[in-house]
Tab-separated table of C-alpha atoms and ligand atoms in Angstrom:
chain	number	residue	atom	x	y	z
A	1	MET	CA	188.358	-167.762	72.789
A	2	SER	CA	185.467	-164.797	73.777
A	3	THR	CA	187.367	-161.728	74.529
A	4	MET	CA	184.218	-160.491	76.337
A	5	PRO	CA	184.655	-159.671	80.264
A	6	SER	CA	183.601	-162.267	82.779
A	7	THR	CA	181.714	-159.542	83.683
A	8	PHE	CA	180.707	-156.513	81.251
A	9	HIS	CA	180.520	-153.770	82.813
A	10	LEU	CA	178.917	-150.130	81.286
A	11	PRO	CA	180.252	-146.606	81.226
A	12	ALA	CA	179.290	-145.344	84.754
A	13	ASP	CA	176.988	-142.677	83.087
A	14	THR	CA	176.031	-143.791	79.871
A	15	SER	CA	174.394	-139.672	79.595
A	16	ARG	CA	177.342	-138.256	79.501
A	17	LEU	CA	177.825	-136.752	75.812
A	18	PRO	CA	180.653	-134.482	74.739
A	19	MET	CA	179.798	-131.292	74.561
A	20	THR	CA	178.631	-129.482	71.139
A	21	LEU	CA	176.689	-126.218	70.237
A	22	PRO	CA	173.792	-127.521	69.409
A	23	ARG	CA	173.433	-128.935	73.500
A	24	LEU	CA	174.526	-126.346	74.989
A	25	HIS	CA	171.844	-123.895	72.447
A	26	GLU	CA	169.501	-127.070	73.624
A	27	LYS	CA	170.219	-125.747	77.271
A	28	LYS	CA	169.672	-121.929	76.795
A	29	ALA	CA	166.281	-123.494	75.320
A	30	LEU	CA	165.172	-125.927	78.413
A	31	GLY	CA	166.294	-123.504	81.254
A	32	GLU	CA	169.262	-125.840	82.165
A	33	PRO	CA	171.434	-123.270	84.245
A	34	ILE	CA	175.383	-124.186	81.864
A	35	VAL	CA	178.381	-125.089	83.916
A	36	MET	CA	181.506	-122.896	82.820
A	37	VAL	CA	184.595	-122.616	84.074
A	38	THR	CA	188.608	-121.968	84.033
A	39	ALA	CA	191.231	-124.374	83.625
A	40	TYR	CA	194.301	-123.803	82.013
A	41	ASP	CA	196.681	-126.976	82.639
A	42	TYR	CA	195.978	-130.714	82.640
A	43	PRO	CA	194.622	-131.666	86.383
A	44	SER	CA	192.865	-128.362	85.895
A	45	ALA	CA	191.653	-129.543	83.255
A	46	ARG	CA	191.184	-133.317	84.281
A	47	ALA	CA	188.782	-131.428	87.717
A	48	ALA	CA	186.669	-129.465	85.522
A	49	ASP	CA	185.787	-132.470	83.257
A	50	SER	CA	185.392	-135.307	86.534
A	51	ALA	CA	182.726	-132.874	88.062
A	52	GLY	CA	180.772	-132.841	84.584
A	53	VAL	CA	180.848	-129.535	83.802
A	54	ASP	CA	179.780	-127.891	80.138
A	55	LEU	CA	181.975	-125.562	79.273
A	56	VAL	CA	186.000	-124.320	80.040
A	57	LEU	CA	187.901	-121.432	78.848
A	58	VAL	CA	191.474	-121.357	78.938
A	59	GLY	CA	190.653	-117.492	80.358
A	60	ASP	CA	193.749	-114.957	80.002
A	61	SER	CA	193.070	-114.729	83.911
A	62	GLY	CA	195.567	-117.292	83.980
A	63	ALA	CA	198.392	-114.592	83.246
A	64	MET	CA	197.280	-113.598	87.149
A	65	THR	CA	196.303	-117.209	88.576
A	66	VAL	CA	199.147	-119.585	86.931
A	67	LEU	CA	201.997	-116.710	85.507
A	68	GLY	CA	201.860	-114.517	87.848
A	69	TYR	CA	201.668	-111.548	85.545
A	70	ASP	CA	200.463	-108.323	87.786
A	71	SER	CA	197.366	-108.222	84.650
A	72	THR	CA	196.393	-110.200	82.521
A	73	VAL	CA	197.576	-107.689	79.185
A	74	ALA	CA	201.266	-108.649	79.384
A	75	VAL	CA	200.701	-112.719	78.836
A	76	THR	CA	201.618	-114.153	75.132
A	77	LEU	CA	199.731	-116.216	72.543
A	78	ASP	CA	202.430	-118.407	72.426
A	79	GLU	CA	203.155	-118.824	76.489
A	80	LEU	CA	198.335	-118.701	76.566
A	81	LEU	CA	198.916	-121.927	73.650
A	82	VAL	CA	201.068	-123.810	76.464
A	83	LEU	CA	198.514	-123.328	78.361
A	84	ALA	CA	195.394	-123.969	76.326
A	85	ARG	CA	197.437	-127.748	75.093
A	86	ALA	CA	197.987	-129.270	78.561
A	87	THR	CA	193.945	-128.250	78.806
A	88	ARG	CA	192.908	-130.342	75.513
A	89	ARG	CA	194.971	-133.080	76.757
A	90	GLY	CA	193.477	-133.139	80.101
A	91	LEU	CA	189.628	-132.449	78.541
A	92	LYS	CA	186.933	-135.444	77.230
A	93	MET	CA	183.376	-133.675	77.081
A	94	PRO	CA	183.324	-129.871	77.567
A	95	PHE	CA	183.445	-128.143	75.215
A	96	LEU	CA	187.136	-126.124	75.207
A	97	VAL	CA	186.890	-121.662	74.337
A	98	GLY	CA	190.419	-120.070	74.044
A	99	ASP	CA	190.583	-116.467	74.875
A	100	LEU	CA	192.267	-114.648	72.907
A	101	PRO	CA	195.265	-112.709	74.155
A	102	PHE	CA	194.820	-108.615	74.723
A	103	GLY	CA	196.706	-107.159	71.199
A	104	SER	CA	196.491	-110.565	69.090
A	105	TYR	CA	193.488	-109.767	67.807
A	106	GLU	CA	192.542	-106.396	67.418
A	107	ILE	CA	195.024	-104.555	64.895
A	108	SER	CA	193.062	-106.270	62.296
A	109	ASP	CA	190.528	-108.938	60.720
A	110	GLU	CA	192.903	-110.875	59.560
A	111	GLN	CA	195.299	-110.879	62.727
A	112	ALA	CA	192.382	-112.018	64.320
A	113	VAL	CA	191.548	-114.867	61.717
A	114	ALA	CA	195.620	-115.843	62.435
A	115	THR	CA	195.174	-115.824	66.181
A	116	ALA	CA	191.717	-117.805	66.706
A	117	PHE	CA	193.364	-120.615	63.497
A	118	ARG	CA	195.906	-121.412	65.483
A	119	PHE	CA	194.110	-122.049	69.161
A	120	VAL	CA	191.957	-124.454	66.851
A	121	LYS	CA	194.646	-125.677	64.880
A	122	GLU	CA	197.814	-126.247	67.820
A	123	ALA	CA	195.415	-126.377	70.649
A	124	GLY	CA	192.708	-127.736	69.959
A	125	CYS	CA	190.176	-125.431	70.608
A	126	ASP	CA	186.284	-125.417	70.103
A	127	ALA	CA	186.443	-121.389	69.769
A	128	VAL	CA	187.674	-118.909	70.826
A	129	LYS	CA	186.090	-115.736	72.887
A	130	LEU	CA	187.456	-112.362	72.792
A	131	GLU	CA	186.806	-109.081	75.273
A	132	GLY	CA	184.626	-105.596	74.438
A	133	GLY	CA	181.392	-104.447	72.158
A	134	GLY	CA	182.710	-101.756	70.215
A	135	GLU	CA	182.747	-101.273	66.939
A	136	THR	CA	185.877	-103.706	65.859
A	137	SER	CA	185.443	-106.165	68.507
A	138	VAL	CA	182.198	-106.600	66.512
A	139	LYS	CA	183.782	-106.904	63.090
A	140	ARG	CA	186.890	-109.353	64.529
A	141	ALA	CA	184.297	-111.149	66.266
A	142	ARG	CA	181.989	-111.280	62.648
A	143	ALA	CA	185.612	-112.310	60.921
A	144	ILE	CA	186.825	-114.702	63.210
A	145	VAL	CA	183.236	-116.279	62.613
A	146	ASN	CA	183.153	-116.617	58.927
A	147	ALA	CA	186.165	-118.101	58.962
A	148	GLY	CA	184.315	-121.301	60.305
A	149	ILE	CA	185.348	-120.429	64.208
A	150	PRO	CA	183.196	-120.305	67.255
A	151	VAL	CA	183.125	-116.880	68.579
A	152	MET	CA	182.025	-116.054	72.579
A	153	GLY	CA	181.568	-112.284	73.436
A	154	HIS	CA	182.039	-110.689	76.772
A	155	VAL	CA	181.056	-107.692	77.379
A	156	GLY	CA	181.229	-105.380	80.973
A	157	LEU	CA	184.202	-105.877	82.501
A	158	THR	CA	186.781	-106.205	80.604
A	159	PRO	CA	189.776	-106.744	81.775
A	160	GLN	CA	192.605	-106.332	79.144
A	161	THR	CA	191.578	-103.418	78.808
A	162	ALA	CA	190.436	-102.329	82.506
A	163	THR	CA	192.499	-98.945	83.290
A	164	ALA	CA	190.099	-97.582	80.281
A	165	LEU	CA	187.561	-98.594	81.590
A	166	GLY	CA	188.222	-97.102	85.531
A	167	GLY	CA	189.920	-99.994	86.548
A	168	TYR	CA	188.397	-103.494	88.433
A	169	LYS	CA	185.167	-102.368	88.753
A	170	ALA	CA	181.737	-103.720	88.248
A	171	GLN	CA	180.291	-101.508	85.571
A	172	GLY	CA	176.275	-100.577	83.298
A	173	ARG	CA	175.708	-98.778	87.087
A	174	ASN	CA	174.036	-95.679	85.211
A	175	ALA	CA	171.662	-95.514	82.029
A	176	GLY	CA	173.869	-94.315	79.413
A	177	ALA	CA	176.331	-97.368	80.542
A	178	ALA	CA	173.562	-100.284	80.874
A	179	THR	CA	172.134	-98.625	77.608
A	180	ARG	CA	175.932	-99.510	75.991
A	181	ILE	CA	176.674	-102.832	77.485
A	182	ALA	CA	173.891	-103.763	75.958
A	183	ARG	CA	173.718	-103.280	71.854
A	184	GLU	CA	177.817	-104.257	72.782
A	185	ALA	CA	175.823	-108.030	74.021
A	186	VAL	CA	173.226	-107.414	71.028
A	187	ALA	CA	176.437	-106.480	68.521
A	188	LEU	CA	178.191	-109.777	69.363
A	189	GLN	CA	175.131	-111.613	69.518
A	190	GLU	CA	173.864	-109.758	65.524
A	191	ALA	CA	177.625	-110.636	64.586
A	192	GLY	CA	177.087	-114.384	64.933
A	193	CYS	CA	178.824	-115.894	68.440
A	194	PHE	CA	177.313	-118.759	69.594
A	195	SER	CA	177.410	-117.274	73.092
A	196	ILE	CA	178.499	-114.453	75.544
A	197	VAL	CA	180.109	-113.444	78.873
A	198	PHE	CA	178.476	-111.079	81.072
A	199	GLU	CA	180.951	-109.865	83.619
A	200	ALA	CA	180.108	-107.756	86.611
A	201	ILE	CA	177.280	-106.036	85.314
A	202	PRO	CA	174.090	-105.263	87.733
A	203	SER	CA	171.899	-108.060	88.311
A	204	ALA	CA	168.833	-106.257	86.816
A	205	VAL	CA	171.521	-104.515	83.971
A	206	THR	CA	171.360	-108.720	83.002
A	207	GLU	CA	167.674	-109.546	83.773
A	208	THR	CA	166.331	-106.512	81.512
A	209	ILE	CA	169.174	-107.805	78.724
A	210	MET	CA	167.987	-111.377	79.335
A	211	PRO	CA	164.955	-110.951	76.505
A	212	LYS	CA	166.942	-109.908	73.762
A	213	MET	CA	169.920	-112.778	73.826
A	214	GLU	CA	168.727	-115.695	71.626
A	215	ILE	CA	172.570	-117.287	72.415
A	216	PRO	CA	173.986	-117.633	76.229
A	217	VAL	CA	174.634	-116.154	78.182
A	218	ILE	CA	177.269	-116.738	80.801
A	219	GLY	CA	177.653	-115.195	84.035
A	220	ILE	CA	179.804	-113.579	86.558
A	221	GLY	CA	179.396	-111.542	88.983
A	222	ALA	CA	176.074	-111.122	86.783
A	223	GLY	CA	173.294	-111.995	88.361
A	224	PRO	CA	171.479	-114.665	88.562
A	225	ALA	CA	169.488	-114.031	85.138
A	226	ALA	CA	172.080	-115.511	82.729
A	227	ASP	CA	172.069	-119.034	81.352
A	228	GLY	CA	174.810	-120.300	83.113
A	229	GLN	CA	178.109	-119.328	85.273
A	230	VAL	CA	181.194	-118.969	84.937
A	231	LEU	CA	183.604	-119.147	87.942
A	232	VAL	CA	188.019	-118.493	87.291
A	233	TYR	CA	189.161	-122.033	88.839
A	234	HIS	CA	191.375	-120.451	91.977
A	235	ASP	CA	189.596	-118.355	92.342
A	236	LEU	CA	186.846	-120.900	93.198
A	237	LEU	CA	189.054	-123.532	94.392
A	238	GLY	CA	190.732	-120.552	97.140
A	239	ILE	CA	194.801	-120.877	95.254
A	240	ARG	CA	195.339	-117.887	95.177
A	241	GLU	CA	196.366	-115.342	98.448
A	242	GLY	CA	193.260	-112.397	99.358
A	243	ARG	CA	189.634	-112.214	98.693
A	244	GLY	CA	189.713	-112.084	95.203
A	245	ALA	CA	186.327	-110.422	94.203
A	246	LYS	CA	182.682	-110.337	95.564
A	247	PHE	CA	181.195	-112.210	93.581
A	248	VAL	CA	183.982	-115.058	94.145
A	249	GLN	CA	182.156	-117.942	95.906
A	250	ARG	CA	184.902	-120.009	97.527
A	251	TYR	CA	184.050	-123.716	97.052
A	252	GLY	CA	187.584	-124.466	98.908
A	253	ASP	CA	190.491	-123.456	100.301
A	254	LEU	CA	193.068	-125.036	98.495
A	255	LEU	CA	196.131	-122.949	99.089
A	256	ASP	CA	195.892	-123.039	102.873
A	257	ASP	CA	195.921	-126.890	102.313
A	258	MET	CA	198.580	-126.771	99.613
A	259	ILE	CA	200.775	-124.857	102.426
A	260	ALA	CA	200.147	-127.281	104.961
A	261	GLY	CA	201.184	-130.458	102.622
A	262	VAL	CA	204.456	-128.476	101.961
A	263	THR	CA	205.054	-127.763	105.553
A	264	ALA	CA	204.204	-130.860	106.300
A	265	TYR	CA	207.094	-132.262	104.455
A	266	ALA	CA	209.591	-129.803	105.015
A	267	GLU	CA	208.838	-130.953	108.761
A	268	ASP	CA	209.338	-133.803	107.597
A	269	VAL	CA	212.900	-134.322	106.133
A	270	ARG	CA	214.049	-131.866	108.012
A	271	THR	CA	213.065	-134.440	111.594
A	272	ARG	CA	214.046	-137.202	109.314
A	273	ARG	CA	210.786	-138.414	109.141
A	274	TYR	CA	210.701	-139.182	105.378
A	275	PRO	CA	211.840	-140.917	103.992
A	276	GLY	CA	210.113	-144.222	105.752
A	277	PRO	CA	212.073	-148.522	105.304
A	278	GLU	CA	209.090	-148.174	103.241
A	279	HIS	CA	209.333	-145.886	101.280
A	280	GLY	CA	212.540	-147.252	99.529
A	281	TYR	CA	213.662	-149.888	96.963
A	282	SER	CA	215.503	-153.330	98.393
A	283	ILE	CA	218.938	-155.131	96.992
A	284	GLU	CA	219.264	-158.382	96.621
A	285	VAL	CA	221.742	-159.576	99.985
A	286	SER	CA	224.132	-160.896	97.704
A	287	GLU	CA	223.638	-157.705	95.044
A	288	LEU	CA	225.585	-155.585	97.475
A	289	ALA	CA	227.770	-157.995	98.996
A	290	GLU	CA	229.095	-158.057	95.795
A	291	PHE	CA	228.220	-154.147	95.005
A	292	ARG	CA	230.897	-153.452	98.655
A	293	SER	CA	233.476	-155.624	97.906
A	294	GLU	CA	234.342	-154.412	94.472
A	295	TRP	CA	233.958	-150.655	96.088
A	296	PRO	CA	236.142	-148.971	97.282
B	1	LIG	O1	190.169	-114.710	81.244
B	1	LIG	C1	188.751	-115.288	82.607
B	1	LIG	O2	188.624	-116.412	83.264
B	1	LIG	C2	187.928	-114.917	81.372
B	1	LIG	C3	186.240	-114.890	82.327
B	1	LIG	C4	186.109	-114.651	84.193
B	1	LIG	C5	185.797	-115.316	82.197
B	1	LIG	O3	187.656	-113.621	81.158
């Protein structure tokens, strides 16, 4: 007997293949915009996967978006690994990057490599990201790359060191600062990073640096010249209070929908509209009669 179903359907989209580093670089070479989004759990990962994004970042922004800290500084490696494992379980196609949290890579190359290994071995990440383009970050990036783990750099506004940068504000807005960012980006590229995030820098500064960048540049508040864009999941879907940064474009107001849903549920419970007969389970009449006769 044949095991072939009588109607055989090809997968809906045969062009979708798991994202790899060569495919990412091919996208840059072809000028195809690269799409990256953050995710922190199984449902956000499933949404990113189904939407066909190229890269998913388990950002340390999860400290604020899902763990409720007031900055990214306090989140621990173990906390981010829990989020990364849940995200991994929800992904098939996108390339998964884990964000090294503050304090988990700065002390030594050994510490940085050990932390990166945990993201790969315990959470199934394909790569890690670290912040900053100064001497220490470049050295750590090189050490992790040499250990065989792909690294994404991150320059411009680096939230882990926002206090030292004077707060959450755009960077590179004078010639000296723009030159420093350009040098950092090139240094991270030379250290072997496969890609780099430019955050909150003037569009014209990105445009000026781009000809020197052989690796894909992913922008967030860095203008349209970057090879791709990243947004924080909760910002783009409106699962947050307040407006967010200038560069955020909202594609939903899910927090409003969530509040409306829970409010309607609470109202239905309080007015006894929920649960209705359709939500209940039945029992055979005879079983019920026996139960009632036995029950005091
Ligand atoms: O943690 C994060 O979400 C990030 C992105 C903004 C790039 O680092």
